[in-house]
Short mmCIF file of C-alpha atoms in Angstrom, two decimals:
data_model
loop_
_atom_site.label_atom_id
_atom_site.label_comp_id
_atom_site.label_asym_id
_atom_site.label_seq_id
_atom_site.Cartn_x
_atom_site.Cartn_y
_atom_site.Cartn_z
CA UNK A 1 -12.54 -13.95 0.94
CA UNK A 2 -15.32 -11.41 0.56
CA UNK A 3 -14.52 -7.72 0.26
CA UNK A 4 -16.76 -4.80 -0.54
CA UNK A 5 -15.51 -1.91 -2.63
CA UNK A 6 -15.05 0.07 0.57
CA UNK A 7 -12.37 -2.38 1.68
CA UNK A 8 -14.11 -4.44 4.39
CA UNK A 9 -12.54 -7.89 4.58
CA UNK A 10 -12.16 -11.13 6.40
CA UNK A 11 -8.78 -12.73 5.76
CA UNK A 12 -8.99 -16.20 4.27
CA UNK A 13 -5.33 -16.93 3.60
CA UNK A 14 -5.89 -17.68 -0.08
CA UNK A 15 -3.51 -16.46 -2.76
CA UNK A 16 -4.82 -17.14 -6.25
CA UNK A 17 -7.40 -14.53 -7.15
CA UNK A 18 -7.16 -13.14 -3.65
CA UNK A 19 -7.66 -9.58 -4.79
CA UNK A 20 -10.28 -10.31 -7.39
CA UNK A 21 -13.15 -9.25 -5.17
CA UNK A 22 -11.34 -6.50 -3.28
CA UNK A 23 -11.80 -2.81 -3.85
CA UNK A 24 -9.28 -2.13 -6.65
CA UNK A 25 -7.85 0.99 -8.23
CA UNK A 26 -10.03 1.88 -11.21
CA UNK A 27 -7.05 2.47 -13.49
CA UNK A 28 -3.27 2.67 -13.79
CA UNK A 29 -3.55 6.45 -13.42
CA UNK A 30 -5.42 6.05 -10.13
CA UNK A 31 -2.64 3.86 -8.71
CA UNK A 32 0.04 6.24 -9.98
CA UNK A 33 -1.70 9.22 -8.35
CA UNK A 34 -2.12 7.31 -5.08
CA UNK A 35 1.43 5.98 -4.99
CA UNK A 36 2.83 9.35 -6.02
CA UNK A 37 0.68 10.98 -3.35
CA UNK A 38 2.30 8.70 -0.82
CA UNK A 39 5.81 9.33 -2.12
CA UNK A 40 5.37 13.09 -2.55
CA UNK A 41 5.24 14.49 0.95
CA UNK A 42 7.23 16.47 3.46
CA UNK A 43 10.30 14.56 2.28
CA UNK A 44 10.10 16.34 -1.10
CA UNK A 45 8.94 19.81 -0.13
CA UNK A 46 10.54 20.12 3.31
CA UNK A 47 13.48 17.73 3.60
CA UNK A 48 14.94 17.44 0.08
CA UNK A 49 15.77 21.15 -0.30
CA UNK A 50 17.50 21.44 3.06
CA UNK A 51 19.51 18.19 2.80
CA UNK A 52 20.54 19.28 -0.70
CA UNK A 53 21.63 22.61 0.73
CA UNK A 54 23.52 20.95 3.57
CA UNK A 55 25.37 18.61 1.19
CA UNK A 56 26.56 20.95 -1.52
CA UNK A 57 23.87 20.95 -4.19
CA UNK A 58 24.43 19.40 -7.63
CA UNK A 59 26.76 16.54 -6.71
CA UNK A 60 24.35 15.44 -4.00
CA UNK A 61 21.43 15.63 -6.46
CA UNK A 62 23.31 13.45 -8.96
CA UNK A 63 24.02 10.78 -6.35
CA UNK A 64 20.39 10.99 -5.19
CA UNK A 65 19.14 10.37 -8.75
CA UNK A 66 21.43 7.35 -9.10
CA UNK A 67 20.16 5.97 -5.79
CA UNK A 68 16.55 6.35 -6.96
CA UNK A 69 17.35 4.37 -10.11
CA UNK A 70 19.51 1.64 -8.57
CA UNK A 71 17.91 1.20 -5.15
CA UNK A 72 14.54 2.92 -5.02
CA UNK A 73 12.85 1.56 -8.14
CA UNK A 74 13.87 -2.12 -7.62
CA UNK A 75 12.59 -2.12 -4.01
CA UNK A 76 9.37 -0.37 -5.00
CA UNK A 77 8.76 -3.00 -7.67
CA UNK A 78 9.36 -5.74 -5.09
CA UNK A 79 6.96 -4.20 -2.56
CA UNK A 80 4.18 -3.66 -5.11
CA UNK A 81 4.70 -7.19 -6.43
CA UNK A 82 4.42 -8.71 -2.94
CA UNK A 83 1.25 -6.74 -2.27
CA UNK A 84 -0.44 -7.66 -5.53
CA UNK A 85 0.59 -11.31 -5.44
CA UNK A 86 -0.61 -11.71 -1.85
CA UNK A 87 -3.72 -9.58 -2.38
CA UNK A 88 -4.12 -8.73 1.31
CA UNK A 89 -2.67 -6.39 3.92
CA UNK A 90 1.16 -6.48 4.02
CA UNK A 91 1.32 -9.04 6.85
CA UNK A 92 -1.30 -11.33 5.35
CA UNK A 93 0.05 -10.95 1.80
CA UNK A 94 3.40 -12.30 2.92
CA UNK A 95 1.66 -14.97 5.02
CA UNK A 96 -0.32 -16.10 1.96
CA UNK A 97 2.81 -16.14 -0.23
CA UNK A 98 4.69 -18.13 2.44
CA UNK A 99 1.88 -20.71 2.59
CA UNK A 100 1.82 -21.08 -1.18
CA UNK A 101 5.60 -21.20 -1.74
CA UNK A 102 6.50 -23.20 1.38
CA UNK A 103 8.41 -20.35 3.00
CA UNK A 104 9.02 -19.78 6.68
CA UNK A 105 5.90 -18.00 8.03
CA UNK A 106 8.18 -15.73 10.07
CA UNK A 107 8.67 -13.69 6.88
CA UNK A 108 5.31 -12.06 7.62
CA UNK A 109 7.28 -9.95 10.13
CA UNK A 110 8.53 -7.99 7.10
CA UNK A 111 5.01 -6.64 6.70
CA UNK A 112 4.68 -6.04 10.43
CA UNK A 113 7.90 -3.99 10.50
CA UNK A 114 6.58 -1.84 7.68
CA UNK A 115 3.18 -1.29 9.28
CA UNK A 116 4.80 -0.34 12.59
CA UNK A 117 7.16 2.09 10.86
CA UNK A 118 4.34 3.81 9.00
CA UNK A 119 2.20 4.04 12.13
CA UNK A 120 4.98 5.59 14.21
CA UNK A 121 5.94 8.00 11.44
CA UNK A 122 2.35 9.20 11.09
CA UNK A 123 2.16 9.98 14.81
CA UNK A 124 4.81 12.73 14.51
CA UNK A 125 4.29 13.44 10.81
CA UNK A 126 0.82 14.63 11.76
CA UNK A 127 2.35 17.10 14.20
CA UNK A 128 4.49 18.59 11.40
CA UNK A 129 1.44 18.61 9.12
CA UNK A 130 -0.23 20.65 11.84
CA UNK A 131 2.59 23.18 11.66
CA UNK A 132 1.84 23.66 7.96
CA UNK A 133 -1.87 24.20 8.68
CA UNK A 134 -0.99 26.77 11.33
CA UNK A 135 1.33 28.61 8.96
CA UNK A 136 -1.40 29.04 6.34
CA UNK A 137 -3.21 31.33 8.77
CA UNK A 138 -0.01 32.98 9.96
CA UNK A 139 1.08 33.80 6.41
CA UNK A 140 -2.34 34.74 5.02
CA UNK A 141 -2.96 37.19 7.89
CA UNK A 142 0.22 39.09 7.07
CA UNK A 143 1.92 38.35 10.40
CA UNK A 144 5.21 37.68 8.60
CA UNK A 145 5.25 40.92 6.59
CA UNK A 146 8.34 43.00 7.27
CA UNK A 147 9.47 40.88 10.19
CA UNK A 148 13.10 40.44 11.20
CA UNK A 149 14.77 37.04 11.44
CA UNK A 150 14.42 37.12 15.21
CA UNK A 151 10.72 37.93 14.97
CA UNK A 152 10.08 35.13 12.46
CA UNK A 153 12.02 32.74 14.68
CA UNK A 154 9.94 33.85 17.64
CA UNK A 155 6.73 33.05 15.75
CA UNK A 156 7.92 29.48 15.13
CA UNK A 157 9.22 29.11 18.67
CA UNK A 158 5.91 30.41 19.98
CA UNK A 159 4.05 27.76 17.99
CA UNK A 160 6.25 24.95 19.30
CA UNK A 161 6.00 26.16 22.90
CA UNK A 162 2.18 26.12 22.88
CA UNK A 163 0.94 22.53 23.39
CA UNK A 164 -2.71 23.57 23.07
CA UNK A 165 -2.23 25.09 19.62
CA UNK A 166 -0.11 22.15 18.46
CA UNK A 167 -2.76 19.72 19.70
CA UNK A 168 -5.48 21.59 17.81
CA UNK A 169 -3.69 21.45 14.46
CA UNK A 170 -2.45 17.88 15.03
CA UNK A 171 -6.09 16.90 15.63
CA UNK A 172 -7.26 18.67 12.48
CA UNK A 173 -4.59 16.97 10.38
CA UNK A 174 -5.36 13.49 11.75
CA UNK A 175 -9.08 14.09 11.21
CA UNK A 176 -8.43 14.95 7.55
CA UNK A 177 -6.42 11.75 7.11
CA UNK A 178 -9.00 9.57 8.83
CA UNK A 179 -11.87 11.11 6.86
CA UNK A 180 -10.33 9.95 3.58
CA UNK A 181 -9.14 6.52 4.71
CA UNK A 182 -12.52 5.66 6.24
CA UNK A 183 -14.20 5.96 2.84
CA UNK A 184 -12.16 3.12 1.32
CA UNK A 185 -10.26 2.69 -1.93
CA UNK A 186 -12.48 4.19 -4.62
CA UNK A 187 -14.59 6.63 -2.61
CA UNK A 188 -11.79 7.73 -0.30
CA UNK A 189 -8.19 7.21 -1.38
CA UNK A 190 -8.73 7.39 -5.13
CA UNK A 191 -11.12 10.35 -5.05
CA UNK A 192 -8.85 12.31 -2.69
CA UNK A 193 -5.66 11.86 -4.68
CA UNK A 194 -7.43 12.61 -7.97
CA UNK A 195 -8.13 16.08 -6.56
CA UNK A 196 -5.16 16.71 -4.26
CA UNK A 197 -2.33 15.61 -6.56
CA UNK A 198 -3.28 17.78 -9.58
CA UNK A 199 -3.85 20.68 -7.17
CA UNK A 200 -0.42 20.07 -5.62
CA UNK A 201 1.27 20.11 -9.04
CA UNK A 202 -0.51 23.34 -10.03
CA UNK A 203 0.44 25.06 -6.76
CA UNK A 204 4.05 23.93 -7.09
CA UNK A 205 4.28 25.27 -10.64
CA UNK A 206 2.79 28.60 -9.51
CA UNK A 207 5.44 28.92 -6.79
CA UNK A 208 8.19 27.94 -9.27
CA UNK A 209 6.85 30.56 -11.68
CA UNK A 210 7.06 33.14 -8.91
CA UNK A 211 10.60 32.02 -8.04
CA UNK A 212 11.60 32.68 -11.66
CA UNK A 213 10.84 36.37 -11.13
CA UNK A 214 13.34 36.79 -8.27
CA UNK A 215 16.35 37.22 -10.56
CA UNK A 216 18.15 34.29 -8.92
CA UNK A 217 16.57 31.36 -10.76
CA UNK A 218 19.74 30.72 -12.77
CA UNK A 219 21.81 30.63 -9.60
CA UNK A 220 19.38 28.11 -8.09
CA UNK A 221 19.42 25.94 -11.21
CA UNK A 222 23.23 25.95 -11.19
CA UNK A 223 23.26 25.05 -7.50
CA UNK A 224 20.98 22.07 -8.16
CA UNK A 225 22.29 20.78 -11.48
CA UNK A 226 25.99 21.70 -11.72
CA UNK A 227 27.79 19.09 -9.61
CA UNK A 228 30.79 20.15 -7.58
CA UNK A 229 32.18 16.88 -6.26
CA UNK A 230 34.54 18.68 -3.92
CA UNK A 231 31.42 19.50 -1.88
CA UNK A 232 30.34 15.86 -1.62
CA UNK A 233 31.36 13.80 1.42
CA UNK A 234 30.91 10.15 2.30
CA UNK A 235 28.23 11.23 4.71
CA UNK A 236 26.49 13.10 1.88
CA UNK A 237 26.43 9.98 -0.29
CA UNK A 238 24.80 7.99 2.50
CA UNK A 239 22.31 10.77 3.19
CA UNK A 240 21.39 10.73 -0.52
CA UNK A 241 20.84 6.97 -0.38
CA UNK A 242 18.80 7.20 2.79
CA UNK A 243 16.68 10.04 1.48
CA UNK A 244 16.01 8.26 -1.83
CA UNK A 245 14.71 5.38 0.24
CA UNK A 246 12.55 7.56 2.49
CA UNK A 247 11.06 9.76 -0.21
CA UNK A 248 9.56 6.83 -2.15
CA UNK A 249 7.71 5.55 0.96
CA UNK A 250 9.77 2.34 0.98
CA UNK A 251 10.12 0.09 4.00
CA UNK A 252 6.82 1.28 5.54
CA UNK A 253 4.44 -1.27 3.90
CA UNK A 254 2.61 1.45 1.95
CA UNK A 255 3.49 0.12 -1.50
CA UNK A 256 2.53 -3.40 -0.42
CA UNK A 257 -0.86 -2.13 0.76
CA UNK A 258 -1.44 -0.09 -2.39
CA UNK A 259 -0.14 -2.94 -4.53
CA UNK A 260 -2.77 -5.26 -3.05
CA UNK A 261 -5.42 -3.10 -4.76
CA UNK A 262 -3.62 -3.15 -8.14
CA UNK A 263 -5.39 -5.03 -10.99
CA UNK A 264 -3.37 -7.83 -12.58
CA UNK A 265 -3.39 -6.23 -16.03
CA UNK A 266 -1.36 -3.20 -14.92
CA UNK A 267 2.44 -3.30 -15.29
CA UNK A 268 4.26 -3.08 -11.97
CA UNK A 269 7.52 -1.97 -13.58
CA UNK A 270 6.03 0.85 -15.65
CA UNK A 271 3.99 2.22 -12.76
CA UNK A 272 6.92 2.00 -10.31
CA UNK A 273 9.18 3.88 -12.72
CA UNK A 274 6.50 6.49 -13.40
CA UNK A 275 5.91 7.08 -9.69
CA UNK A 276 9.66 7.39 -9.06
CA UNK A 277 10.12 9.86 -11.93
CA UNK A 278 7.20 12.04 -10.81
CA UNK A 279 8.34 11.96 -7.18
CA UNK A 280 11.87 12.97 -8.19
CA UNK A 281 10.51 15.67 -10.48
CA UNK A 282 8.50 17.15 -7.61
CA UNK A 283 11.57 17.20 -5.36
CA UNK A 284 13.60 19.02 -8.03
CA UNK A 285 10.76 21.47 -8.68
CA UNK A 286 10.61 22.12 -4.93
CA UNK A 287 14.28 22.99 -5.05
CA UNK A 288 13.67 25.33 -7.99
CA UNK A 289 10.81 26.93 -6.05
CA UNK A 290 12.73 27.40 -2.81
CA UNK A 291 16.38 28.15 -3.67
CA UNK A 292 15.74 31.25 -5.87
CA UNK A 293 13.82 32.76 -2.94
CA UNK A 294 16.62 31.77 -0.56
CA UNK A 295 19.36 33.27 -2.77
CA UNK A 296 17.33 36.41 -3.56
CA UNK A 297 17.15 37.18 0.14
CA UNK A 298 20.76 36.37 0.93
CA UNK A 299 19.77 33.38 3.06
CA UNK A 300 21.66 30.14 3.72
CA UNK A 301 20.60 27.14 1.54
CA UNK A 302 21.89 24.71 4.16
CA UNK A 303 19.71 26.14 6.91
CA UNK A 304 18.58 22.68 7.99
CA UNK A 305 15.07 21.66 9.08
CA UNK A 306 14.22 25.29 9.83
CA UNK A 307 14.46 26.17 6.12
CA UNK A 308 10.70 25.82 5.55
CA UNK A 309 9.31 27.17 8.82
CA UNK A 310 11.86 29.90 9.60
CA UNK A 311 14.07 30.78 6.63
CA UNK A 312 11.38 30.84 3.93
CA UNK A 313 8.79 32.68 6.07
CA UNK A 314 11.42 35.39 6.57
CA UNK A 315 11.80 35.64 2.79
CA UNK A 316 8.04 35.65 2.18
CA UNK A 317 7.71 38.47 4.67
CA UNK A 318 10.13 40.64 2.68
CA UNK A 319 8.82 39.97 -0.84
CA UNK A 320 6.14 41.75 -2.87
CA UNK A 321 2.95 39.65 -2.66
CA UNK A 322 4.81 37.48 -0.17
CA UNK A 323 1.70 36.80 1.90
CA UNK A 324 -0.15 35.42 -1.13
CA UNK A 325 2.63 33.19 -2.37
CA UNK A 326 3.62 32.16 1.14
CA UNK A 327 0.05 31.06 1.75
CA UNK A 328 0.02 29.07 -1.50
CA UNK A 329 3.29 27.44 -0.49
CA UNK A 330 1.96 26.23 2.85
CA UNK A 331 -1.28 25.00 1.25
CA UNK A 332 0.99 23.03 -1.09
CA UNK A 333 2.83 21.64 1.94
CA UNK A 334 -0.49 20.57 3.53
CA UNK A 335 -1.57 18.72 0.38
CA UNK A 336 1.77 16.91 0.22
CA UNK A 337 1.59 15.92 3.89
CA UNK A 338 -2.09 14.92 3.63
CA UNK A 339 -1.63 12.47 0.75
CA UNK A 340 1.32 10.88 2.54
CA UNK A 341 -0.56 10.70 5.83
CA UNK A 342 -3.38 8.82 4.10
CA UNK A 343 -0.95 6.22 2.82
CA UNK A 344 0.70 5.79 6.23
CA UNK A 345 -2.60 4.96 7.92
CA UNK A 346 -3.89 2.62 5.19
CA UNK A 347 -1.70 -0.47 5.89
CA UNK A 348 -2.77 -0.85 9.52
CA UNK A 349 -6.42 -0.14 8.67
CA UNK A 350 -6.30 -2.83 5.97
CA UNK A 351 -4.77 -5.27 8.48
CA UNK A 352 -7.39 -4.51 11.15
CA UNK A 353 -10.16 -5.15 8.63
CA UNK A 354 -8.75 -8.55 7.76
CA UNK A 355 -7.39 -9.72 11.07
CA UNK A 356 -9.98 -8.35 13.48
CA UNK A 357 -13.02 -8.38 11.21
CA UNK A 358 -13.64 -4.65 11.75
CA UNK A 359 -15.40 -2.59 9.13
CA UNK A 360 -13.52 0.22 7.41
CA UNK A 361 -14.91 3.03 9.57
CA UNK A 362 -14.24 1.31 12.90
CA UNK A 363 -10.72 0.19 11.93
CA UNK A 364 -9.87 3.71 10.71
CA UNK A 365 -11.22 5.30 13.87
CA UNK A 366 -9.40 2.84 16.13
CA UNK A 367 -6.02 3.12 14.41
CA UNK A 368 -6.35 6.87 13.91
CA UNK A 369 -7.18 7.64 17.53
CA UNK A 370 -4.27 5.56 18.85
CA UNK A 371 -1.92 7.28 16.38
CA UNK A 372 -3.32 10.68 17.39
CA UNK A 373 -2.77 9.86 21.09
CA UNK A 374 0.84 8.83 20.42
CA UNK A 375 1.33 12.14 18.62
CA UNK A 376 0.53 13.96 21.87
CA UNK A 377 3.80 12.64 23.29
CA UNK A 378 5.65 14.24 20.36
CA UNK A 379 3.83 17.52 20.97
CA UNK A 380 4.76 17.58 24.65
CA UNK A 381 8.38 16.75 23.84
CA UNK A 382 8.57 20.08 21.99
CA UNK A 383 7.68 22.09 25.10
CA UNK A 384 6.68 20.68 28.52
CA UNK A 385 8.82 17.53 28.10
CA UNK A 386 11.63 19.22 26.17
CA UNK A 387 14.21 18.13 28.75
CA UNK A 388 12.92 14.54 28.95
CA UNK A 389 15.22 12.13 27.12
CA UNK A 390 13.81 8.62 27.83
CA UNK A 391 16.83 6.76 26.43
CA UNK A 392 19.46 9.34 27.31
CA UNK A 393 21.54 6.69 29.08
CA UNK A 394 22.47 5.32 25.62
CA UNK A 395 25.31 7.50 24.24
CA UNK A 396 23.97 7.74 20.66
CA UNK A 397 20.50 8.70 21.98
CA UNK A 398 21.66 11.21 24.55
CA UNK A 399 19.49 14.30 24.61
CA UNK A 400 16.89 12.92 22.19
CA UNK A 401 13.30 13.74 23.05
CA UNK A 402 10.35 11.48 22.24
CA UNK A 403 9.89 13.35 18.95
CA UNK A 404 13.58 12.85 18.12
CA UNK A 405 13.49 9.18 19.12
CA UNK A 406 10.49 8.41 16.90
CA UNK A 407 12.21 10.11 13.98
CA UNK A 408 15.51 8.34 14.65
CA UNK A 409 13.99 4.90 15.28
CA UNK A 410 11.86 4.94 12.13
CA UNK A 411 14.26 6.62 9.69
CA UNK A 412 17.45 4.90 10.85
CA UNK A 413 16.25 1.47 11.95
CA UNK A 414 12.76 0.43 10.84
CA UNK A 415 12.78 1.79 7.27
CA UNK A 416 16.21 0.45 6.27
CA UNK A 417 15.44 -2.84 8.06
CA UNK A 418 12.12 -3.16 6.24
CA UNK A 419 13.70 -2.39 2.87
CA UNK A 420 16.57 -4.80 3.51
CA UNK A 421 14.16 -7.60 4.41
CA UNK A 422 12.05 -6.93 1.30
CA UNK A 423 15.16 -7.12 -0.89
CA UNK A 424 16.31 -10.35 0.77
CA UNK A 425 12.85 -11.89 0.47
CA UNK A 426 12.51 -11.02 -3.23
CA UNK A 427 16.13 -11.77 -4.09
CA UNK A 428 16.71 -14.96 -2.11
CA UNK A 429 13.47 -16.50 -0.85
CA UNK A 430 10.44 -16.01 -3.11
CA UNK A 431 9.72 -18.25 -6.09
CA UNK A 432 11.60 -16.87 -9.10
CA UNK A 433 9.06 -18.21 -11.66
CA UNK A 434 6.21 -16.66 -9.66
CA UNK A 435 7.97 -13.28 -9.62
CA UNK A 436 8.66 -13.50 -13.35
CA UNK A 437 4.96 -14.11 -13.93
CA UNK A 438 3.88 -11.27 -11.65
CA UNK A 439 6.30 -8.69 -13.05
CA UNK A 440 5.77 -9.77 -16.69
CA UNK A 441 9.12 -8.37 -17.86
CA UNK A 442 11.31 -9.46 -20.73
CA UNK A 443 13.91 -12.05 -19.63
CA UNK A 444 16.77 -9.57 -19.84
CA UNK A 445 14.95 -6.86 -17.89
CA UNK A 446 13.80 -9.31 -15.24
CA UNK A 447 17.33 -10.64 -14.76
CA UNK A 448 18.65 -7.09 -14.40
CA UNK A 449 16.04 -6.37 -11.73
CA UNK A 450 16.69 -9.70 -10.02
CA UNK A 451 20.47 -9.24 -9.83
CA UNK A 452 19.99 -5.70 -8.52
CA UNK A 453 17.51 -6.64 -5.82
CA UNK A 454 19.50 -9.75 -4.88
CA UNK A 455 22.98 -8.25 -4.58
CA UNK A 456 23.28 -4.48 -5.06
CA UNK A 457 20.25 -3.33 -3.09
CA UNK A 458 20.87 -5.37 0.08
CA UNK A 459 24.50 -4.23 0.23
CA UNK A 460 23.62 -0.56 -0.27
CA UNK A 461 20.77 -0.59 2.24
CA UNK A 462 22.88 -2.59 4.68
CA UNK A 463 25.66 0.01 4.51
CA UNK A 464 23.18 2.82 5.26
CA UNK A 465 21.66 0.78 8.07
CA UNK A 466 25.04 0.21 9.75
CA UNK A 467 26.18 3.81 9.17
CA UNK A 468 23.02 5.19 10.80
CA UNK A 469 23.71 3.16 13.93
CA UNK A 470 27.33 4.29 14.29
#
């Protein structure tokens, strides 16, 4: 196999040394920034605060942290290990491993499920990223200043009802993602995350610092870190497990793709733990940034998905210097969405390079344009097609628009299915000596990981999978 540093490839099916000539991350820090950039996204800044609010605060956070440790980290290690051992795109990595270890070649479908999930998620994720871009201008121009709740709601409703505006910002977001991915590993992905991730952390700390001045920071900290188990339901536990899975970009082939660029000398376990800790830290910081503002303005912490685009804008509009800090917040949201969008496009671009012999630019353009076109359906489902429910004849999908269906299908079916298959492959199918060599852990630590990924993880993910379909 011959690969330039920009990522162009022709798949050869080899395994040993398969990533020796590929474009690789320059360092452990580069991989950590890239993987963290993938993990830190709308799930941390947008979804974590509102699902925490909906499920009672501290008790939910505690369960979420346990799920990260017991489920998230073991699956991340497995995905990165598969990617690095195979040294190709997710599908071809598993194909190469299957050839070497005498496994059923059908296991390559695990990679295909992940690539499909990431591709579908990006199509509507880009639309939400476009909302964030739009809100930078809305906030910076002072349109939110002094507005009532109804007026702020009308601004958001007006955005969603305008397909032309949504298409513009969706196009801008996808163009930003494609611009980075087209440049390859070192010149594109690595350079982008080395700038965007530190900037994201700085912006988040600035917003947290501002939240500390509201007089309600202690109330927010108590809400997040003092568990009240009477507020926790069975549904909340499963939401915590599902969100822990989603927030680490598991089940969407991203960590396999990024792992394929990981040099052999770098520890998979240490990097996976570091990424998980940083991702969790960002989610908690997001809560500390958002909930003081929510409580200071007498708003509802369990406001649901509208928390970021309706509840918080209302608060920013009432606060001193609200336009400035509101603008910084939405810039932060764009950076988080951008780094995740890059990672969602990378697996299919990597596969097109290998399988179809396309160069990096052509494969990025092809995949990006198709994803952009699919996103148009999500845009129209928010306005012109709002009453169109393609699968409404199925009771559990009644009333779901195309946007809703893509969200439901990926979050409730493809991601848990992908994670479950990864756990089964690592725990029951792959060569145990080969995994021991790849992970390079002490015998006791390896056995702990192996037992977890073989028994605990599949059961937990399976329960979430079944619950989501009920």
